[in-house]
mmCIF file of N, CA and C in Angstrom:
data_model
loop_
_atom_site.group_PDB
_atom_site.id
_atom_site.type_symbol
_atom_site.label_atom_id
_atom_site.label_comp_id
_atom_site.label_asym_id
_atom_site.label_seq_id
_atom_site.Cartn_x
_atom_site.Cartn_y
_atom_site.Cartn_z
ATOM 1 N N UNK A 2 107.920 84.260 168.006
ATOM 2 C CA UNK A 2 109.261 84.324 167.473
ATOM 3 C C UNK A 2 109.964 83.029 167.805
ATOM 4 N N UNK A 3 110.661 82.477 166.876
ATOM 5 C CA UNK A 3 111.441 81.259 167.047
ATOM 6 C C UNK A 3 112.599 81.563 167.987
ATOM 7 N N UNK A 4 112.798 80.750 169.049
ATOM 8 C CA UNK A 4 113.866 81.033 170.008
ATOM 9 C C UNK A 4 115.236 81.141 169.356
ATOM 10 N N UNK A 5 115.434 80.512 168.197
ATOM 11 C CA UNK A 5 116.721 80.560 167.524
ATOM 12 C C UNK A 5 116.933 81.845 166.744
ATOM 13 N N UNK A 6 115.868 82.629 166.544
ATOM 14 C CA UNK A 6 116.007 83.870 165.786
ATOM 15 C C UNK A 6 116.506 84.991 166.687
ATOM 16 N N UNK A 7 117.211 85.914 166.089
ATOM 17 C CA UNK A 7 117.691 87.076 166.835
ATOM 18 C C UNK A 7 116.520 88.013 167.131
ATOM 19 N N UNK A 8 116.597 88.673 168.258
ATOM 20 C CA UNK A 8 115.553 89.637 168.618
ATOM 21 C C UNK A 8 115.667 90.859 167.716
ATOM 22 N N UNK A 9 114.517 91.422 167.409
ATOM 23 C CA UNK A 9 114.506 92.636 166.597
ATOM 24 C C UNK A 9 115.087 93.785 167.414
ATOM 25 N N UNK A 10 115.861 94.629 166.744
ATOM 26 C CA UNK A 10 116.437 95.785 167.428
ATOM 27 C C UNK A 10 115.373 96.845 167.633
ATOM 28 N N UNK A 11 115.451 97.513 168.767
ATOM 29 C CA UNK A 11 114.545 98.640 168.991
ATOM 30 C C UNK A 11 115.260 99.889 168.516
ATOM 31 N N UNK A 12 114.556 100.648 167.721
ATOM 32 C CA UNK A 12 115.134 101.879 167.198
ATOM 33 C C UNK A 12 114.481 103.066 167.890
ATOM 34 N N UNK A 13 115.271 104.113 168.120
ATOM 35 C CA UNK A 13 114.676 105.298 168.741
ATOM 36 C C UNK A 13 113.640 105.926 167.816
ATOM 37 N N UNK A 14 112.657 106.562 168.421
ATOM 38 C CA UNK A 14 111.643 107.253 167.636
ATOM 39 C C UNK A 14 112.281 108.420 166.901
ATOM 40 N N UNK A 15 111.808 108.672 165.697
ATOM 41 C CA UNK A 15 112.339 109.776 164.901
ATOM 42 C C UNK A 15 112.014 111.115 165.555
ATOM 43 N N UNK A 16 110.851 111.218 166.170
ATOM 44 C CA UNK A 16 110.426 112.455 166.809
ATOM 45 C C UNK A 16 110.293 112.205 168.307
ATOM 46 N N UNK A 17 110.880 113.075 169.137
ATOM 47 C CA UNK A 17 110.725 112.880 170.585
ATOM 48 C C UNK A 17 109.246 112.959 170.985
ATOM 49 N N UNK A 18 108.902 112.200 171.986
ATOM 50 C CA UNK A 18 107.529 112.238 172.501
ATOM 51 C C UNK A 18 107.388 113.479 173.379
ATOM 52 N N UNK A 19 106.315 114.224 173.156
ATOM 53 C CA UNK A 19 106.044 115.418 173.951
ATOM 54 C C UNK A 19 104.713 115.225 174.654
ATOM 55 N N UNK A 20 104.540 115.925 175.746
ATOM 56 C CA UNK A 20 103.308 115.766 176.502
ATOM 57 C C UNK A 20 102.813 117.113 177.007
ATOM 58 N N UNK A 21 101.541 117.132 177.352
ATOM 59 C CA UNK A 21 100.888 118.298 177.951
ATOM 60 C C UNK A 21 99.876 117.784 178.962
ATOM 61 N N UNK A 22 99.384 118.686 179.804
ATOM 62 C CA UNK A 22 98.279 118.306 180.686
ATOM 63 C C UNK A 22 97.036 118.118 179.823
ATOM 64 N N UNK A 23 96.081 117.307 180.279
ATOM 65 C CA UNK A 23 94.818 117.200 179.538
ATOM 66 C C UNK A 23 94.175 118.580 179.410
ATOM 67 N N UNK A 24 93.511 118.826 178.286
ATOM 68 C CA UNK A 24 92.898 120.141 178.099
ATOM 69 C C UNK A 24 91.373 120.099 178.179
ATOM 70 N N UNK A 25 90.841 118.990 178.684
ATOM 71 C CA UNK A 25 89.386 118.943 178.856
ATOM 72 C C UNK A 25 89.013 117.997 179.986
ATOM 73 N N UNK A 26 87.822 118.232 180.518
ATOM 74 C CA UNK A 26 87.288 117.398 181.592
ATOM 75 C C UNK A 26 85.798 117.199 181.343
ATOM 76 N N UNK A 27 85.366 115.980 181.539
ATOM 77 C CA UNK A 27 83.945 115.659 181.448
ATOM 78 C C UNK A 27 83.471 115.295 182.848
ATOM 79 N N UNK A 28 82.340 115.849 183.256
ATOM 80 C CA UNK A 28 81.804 115.531 184.574
ATOM 81 C C UNK A 28 80.289 115.661 184.548
ATOM 82 N N UNK A 29 79.659 115.078 185.546
ATOM 83 C CA UNK A 29 78.214 115.181 185.735
ATOM 84 C C UNK A 29 77.979 115.930 187.031
ATOM 85 N N UNK A 30 77.197 117.005 186.971
ATOM 86 C CA UNK A 30 76.980 117.826 188.160
ATOM 87 C C UNK A 30 75.915 117.220 189.083
ATOM 88 N N UNK A 31 75.596 117.942 190.169
ATOM 89 C CA UNK A 31 74.661 117.435 191.183
ATOM 90 C C UNK A 31 73.244 117.241 190.644
ATOM 91 N N UNK A 32 72.930 117.875 189.516
ATOM 92 C CA UNK A 32 71.600 117.725 188.917
ATOM 93 C C UNK A 32 71.557 116.625 187.863
ATOM 94 N N UNK A 33 72.697 115.952 187.666
ATOM 95 C CA UNK A 33 72.768 114.884 186.677
ATOM 96 C C UNK A 33 73.046 115.363 185.262
ATOM 97 N N UNK A 34 73.422 116.635 185.120
ATOM 98 C CA UNK A 34 73.716 117.200 183.805
ATOM 99 C C UNK A 34 75.196 116.973 183.483
ATOM 100 N N UNK A 35 75.466 116.445 182.286
ATOM 101 C CA UNK A 35 76.845 116.214 181.861
ATOM 102 C C UNK A 35 77.439 117.499 181.288
ATOM 103 N N UNK A 36 78.714 117.725 181.595
ATOM 104 C CA UNK A 36 79.431 118.906 181.112
ATOM 105 C C UNK A 36 80.776 118.472 180.549
ATOM 106 N N UNK A 37 81.254 119.241 179.597
ATOM 107 C CA UNK A 37 82.591 119.057 179.046
ATOM 108 C C UNK A 37 83.229 120.437 179.012
ATOM 109 N N UNK A 38 84.316 120.615 179.770
ATOM 110 C CA UNK A 38 84.934 121.929 179.895
ATOM 111 C C UNK A 38 86.356 121.915 179.349
ATOM 112 N N UNK A 39 86.785 123.085 178.893
ATOM 113 C CA UNK A 39 88.137 123.284 178.376
ATOM 114 C C UNK A 39 89.045 123.679 179.529
ATOM 115 N N UNK A 40 90.215 123.048 179.605
ATOM 116 C CA UNK A 40 91.194 123.335 180.652
ATOM 117 C C UNK A 40 92.458 123.908 180.021
ATOM 118 N N UNK A 41 92.627 125.225 180.067
ATOM 119 C CA UNK A 41 93.898 125.782 179.592
ATOM 120 C C UNK A 41 95.050 125.165 180.393
ATOM 121 N N UNK A 42 96.227 125.110 179.801
ATOM 122 C CA UNK A 42 97.379 124.536 180.491
ATOM 123 C C UNK A 42 97.572 125.198 181.848
ATOM 124 N N UNK A 43 97.826 124.375 182.862
ATOM 125 C CA UNK A 43 98.051 124.872 184.210
ATOM 126 C C UNK A 43 96.796 124.928 185.077
ATOM 127 N N UNK A 44 95.646 124.543 184.534
ATOM 128 C CA UNK A 44 94.402 124.624 185.307
ATOM 129 C C UNK A 44 93.826 123.265 185.700
ATOM 130 N N UNK A 45 94.459 122.191 185.275
ATOM 131 C CA UNK A 45 93.926 120.859 185.531
ATOM 132 C C UNK A 45 93.761 120.568 187.028
ATOM 133 N N UNK A 46 94.775 120.895 187.821
ATOM 134 C CA UNK A 46 94.708 120.581 189.255
ATOM 135 C C UNK A 46 93.602 121.373 189.951
ATOM 136 N N UNK A 47 93.450 122.621 189.556
ATOM 137 C CA UNK A 47 92.382 123.447 190.128
ATOM 138 C C UNK A 47 91.017 122.855 189.784
ATOM 139 N N UNK A 48 90.837 122.474 188.529
ATOM 140 C CA UNK A 48 89.562 121.881 188.112
ATOM 141 C C UNK A 48 89.299 120.570 188.864
ATOM 142 N N UNK A 49 90.323 119.778 189.061
ATOM 143 C CA UNK A 49 90.158 118.517 189.804
ATOM 144 C C UNK A 49 89.752 118.777 191.254
ATOM 145 N N UNK A 50 90.341 119.810 191.863
ATOM 146 C CA UNK A 50 89.964 120.162 193.236
ATOM 147 C C UNK A 50 88.500 120.591 193.295
ATOM 148 N N UNK A 51 88.079 121.396 192.315
ATOM 149 C CA UNK A 51 86.675 121.819 192.267
ATOM 150 C C UNK A 51 85.754 120.601 192.131
ATOM 151 N N UNK A 52 86.159 119.654 191.295
ATOM 152 C CA UNK A 52 85.346 118.450 191.095
ATOM 153 C C UNK A 52 85.273 117.629 192.382
ATOM 154 N N UNK A 53 86.406 117.412 193.027
ATOM 155 C CA UNK A 53 86.432 116.634 194.272
ATOM 156 C C UNK A 53 85.602 117.290 195.367
ATOM 157 N N UNK A 54 85.595 118.622 195.366
ATOM 158 C CA UNK A 54 84.852 119.360 196.387
ATOM 159 C C UNK A 54 83.433 119.719 195.957
ATOM 160 N N UNK A 55 83.041 119.202 194.811
ATOM 161 C CA UNK A 55 81.699 119.430 194.259
ATOM 162 C C UNK A 55 81.368 120.922 194.174
ATOM 163 N N UNK A 56 82.345 121.685 193.714
ATOM 164 C CA UNK A 56 82.167 123.128 193.537
ATOM 165 C C UNK A 56 81.701 123.388 192.097
ATOM 166 N N UNK A 57 80.434 123.095 191.862
ATOM 167 C CA UNK A 57 79.859 123.149 190.515
ATOM 168 C C UNK A 57 79.896 124.563 189.945
ATOM 169 N N UNK A 58 79.699 125.577 190.784
ATOM 170 C CA UNK A 58 79.733 126.963 190.309
ATOM 171 C C UNK A 58 81.127 127.326 189.790
ATOM 172 N N UNK A 59 82.146 126.818 190.443
ATOM 173 C CA UNK A 59 83.519 127.097 190.004
ATOM 174 C C UNK A 59 83.816 126.391 188.680
ATOM 175 N N UNK A 60 83.373 125.147 188.554
ATOM 176 C CA UNK A 60 83.581 124.418 187.302
ATOM 177 C C UNK A 60 82.827 125.067 186.153
ATOM 178 N N UNK A 61 81.671 125.650 186.456
ATOM 179 C CA UNK A 61 80.852 126.294 185.414
ATOM 180 C C UNK A 61 81.545 127.540 184.850
ATOM 181 N N UNK A 62 82.543 128.064 185.539
ATOM 182 C CA UNK A 62 83.274 129.234 185.052
ATOM 183 C C UNK A 62 84.227 128.884 183.909
ATOM 184 N N UNK A 63 84.552 127.603 183.763
ATOM 185 C CA UNK A 63 85.428 127.186 182.671
ATOM 186 C C UNK A 63 84.667 127.229 181.350
ATOM 187 N N UNK A 64 85.363 127.570 180.292
ATOM 188 C CA UNK A 64 84.807 127.616 178.948
ATOM 189 C C UNK A 64 84.405 126.203 178.508
ATOM 190 N N UNK A 65 83.330 126.041 177.762
ATOM 191 C CA UNK A 65 82.960 124.711 177.258
ATOM 192 C C UNK A 65 84.066 124.153 176.349
ATOM 193 N N UNK A 66 84.237 122.851 176.385
ATOM 194 C CA UNK A 66 85.214 122.208 175.509
ATOM 195 C C UNK A 66 84.586 122.023 174.139
ATOM 196 N N UNK A 67 85.254 122.539 173.127
ATOM 197 C CA UNK A 67 84.758 122.428 171.749
ATOM 198 C C UNK A 67 85.869 121.911 170.844
ATOM 199 N N UNK A 68 86.608 120.942 171.363
ATOM 200 C CA UNK A 68 87.704 120.335 170.609
ATOM 201 C C UNK A 68 88.778 121.367 170.265
ATOM 202 N N UNK A 69 89.186 122.154 171.261
ATOM 203 C CA UNK A 69 90.164 123.210 171.053
ATOM 204 C C UNK A 69 91.519 122.690 170.585
ATOM 205 N N UNK A 70 91.852 121.459 170.935
ATOM 206 C CA UNK A 70 93.150 120.927 170.532
ATOM 207 C C UNK A 70 94.290 121.550 171.331
ATOM 208 N N UNK A 71 95.513 121.275 170.891
ATOM 209 C CA UNK A 71 96.704 121.764 171.570
ATOM 210 C C UNK A 71 97.514 122.631 170.614
ATOM 211 N N UNK A 72 98.200 123.608 171.168
ATOM 212 C CA UNK A 72 99.062 124.479 170.377
ATOM 213 C C UNK A 72 100.511 124.253 170.788
ATOM 214 N N UNK A 73 101.416 124.775 170.016
ATOM 215 C CA UNK A 73 102.835 124.697 170.370
ATOM 216 C C UNK A 73 103.072 125.374 171.712
ATOM 217 N N UNK A 74 102.334 126.453 171.992
ATOM 218 C CA UNK A 74 102.461 127.140 173.289
ATOM 219 C C UNK A 74 102.065 126.238 174.451
ATOM 220 N N UNK A 75 101.082 125.349 174.238
ATOM 221 C CA UNK A 75 100.687 124.404 175.288
ATOM 222 C C UNK A 75 101.855 123.486 175.648
ATOM 223 N N UNK A 76 102.533 122.964 174.626
ATOM 224 C CA UNK A 76 103.671 122.077 174.869
ATOM 225 C C UNK A 76 104.801 122.835 175.565
ATOM 226 N N UNK A 77 105.064 124.056 175.120
ATOM 227 C CA UNK A 77 106.136 124.857 175.727
ATOM 228 C C UNK A 77 105.829 125.171 177.188
ATOM 229 N N UNK A 78 104.584 125.514 177.485
ATOM 230 C CA UNK A 78 104.196 125.833 178.866
ATOM 231 C C UNK A 78 104.395 124.621 179.764
ATOM 232 N N UNK A 79 104.005 123.448 179.293
ATOM 233 C CA UNK A 79 104.155 122.222 180.078
ATOM 234 C C UNK A 79 105.640 121.929 180.312
ATOM 235 N N UNK A 80 106.415 122.008 179.239
ATOM 236 C CA UNK A 80 107.843 121.711 179.348
ATOM 237 C C UNK A 80 108.532 122.693 180.293
ATOM 238 N N UNK A 81 108.174 123.960 180.200
ATOM 239 C CA UNK A 81 108.769 124.975 181.070
ATOM 240 C C UNK A 81 108.404 124.744 182.543
ATOM 241 N N UNK A 82 107.147 124.433 182.789
ATOM 242 C CA UNK A 82 106.723 124.214 184.175
ATOM 243 C C UNK A 82 107.399 122.987 184.774
ATOM 244 N N UNK A 83 107.662 121.974 183.966
ATOM 245 C CA UNK A 83 108.312 120.776 184.496
ATOM 246 C C UNK A 83 109.828 120.929 184.577
ATOM 247 N N UNK A 84 110.382 121.756 183.739
ATOM 248 C CA UNK A 84 111.814 122.034 183.836
ATOM 249 C C UNK A 84 112.098 122.785 185.130
ATOM 250 N N UNK A 85 111.247 123.742 185.474
ATOM 251 C CA UNK A 85 111.416 124.499 186.702
ATOM 252 C C UNK A 85 111.308 123.577 187.912
ATOM 253 N N UNK A 86 110.400 122.600 187.861
ATOM 254 C CA UNK A 86 110.227 121.675 188.969
ATOM 255 C C UNK A 86 111.434 120.771 189.162
ATOM 256 N N UNK A 87 112.155 120.478 188.084
ATOM 257 C CA UNK A 87 113.331 119.615 188.169
ATOM 258 C C UNK A 87 114.544 120.346 188.711
ATOM 259 N N UNK A 88 114.555 121.671 188.575
ATOM 260 C CA UNK A 88 115.703 122.455 189.028
ATOM 261 C C UNK A 88 115.718 122.638 190.543
ATOM 262 N N UNK A 89 114.619 122.406 191.211
ATOM 263 C CA UNK A 89 114.530 122.635 192.662
ATOM 264 C C UNK A 89 115.293 121.593 193.436
#
């Protein structure tokens, strides 16, 4: 940009950005087998603890990830859980 030109204005996004927890995890177990599991909203931290503690049997209880995607309920659950955390 030429220093003499005015900077472009930043415009707000038309749609607010929304977020959710990740809904899948890929890992390799103790036997070298790769897995991809589905993480319903609210289960990410539990799955991460199982992974850190190498609790392969616990991770195997999760449903396989088959590109489940996200639903409006996923966004609402995330927003509700974070709203409650902000009120404390």
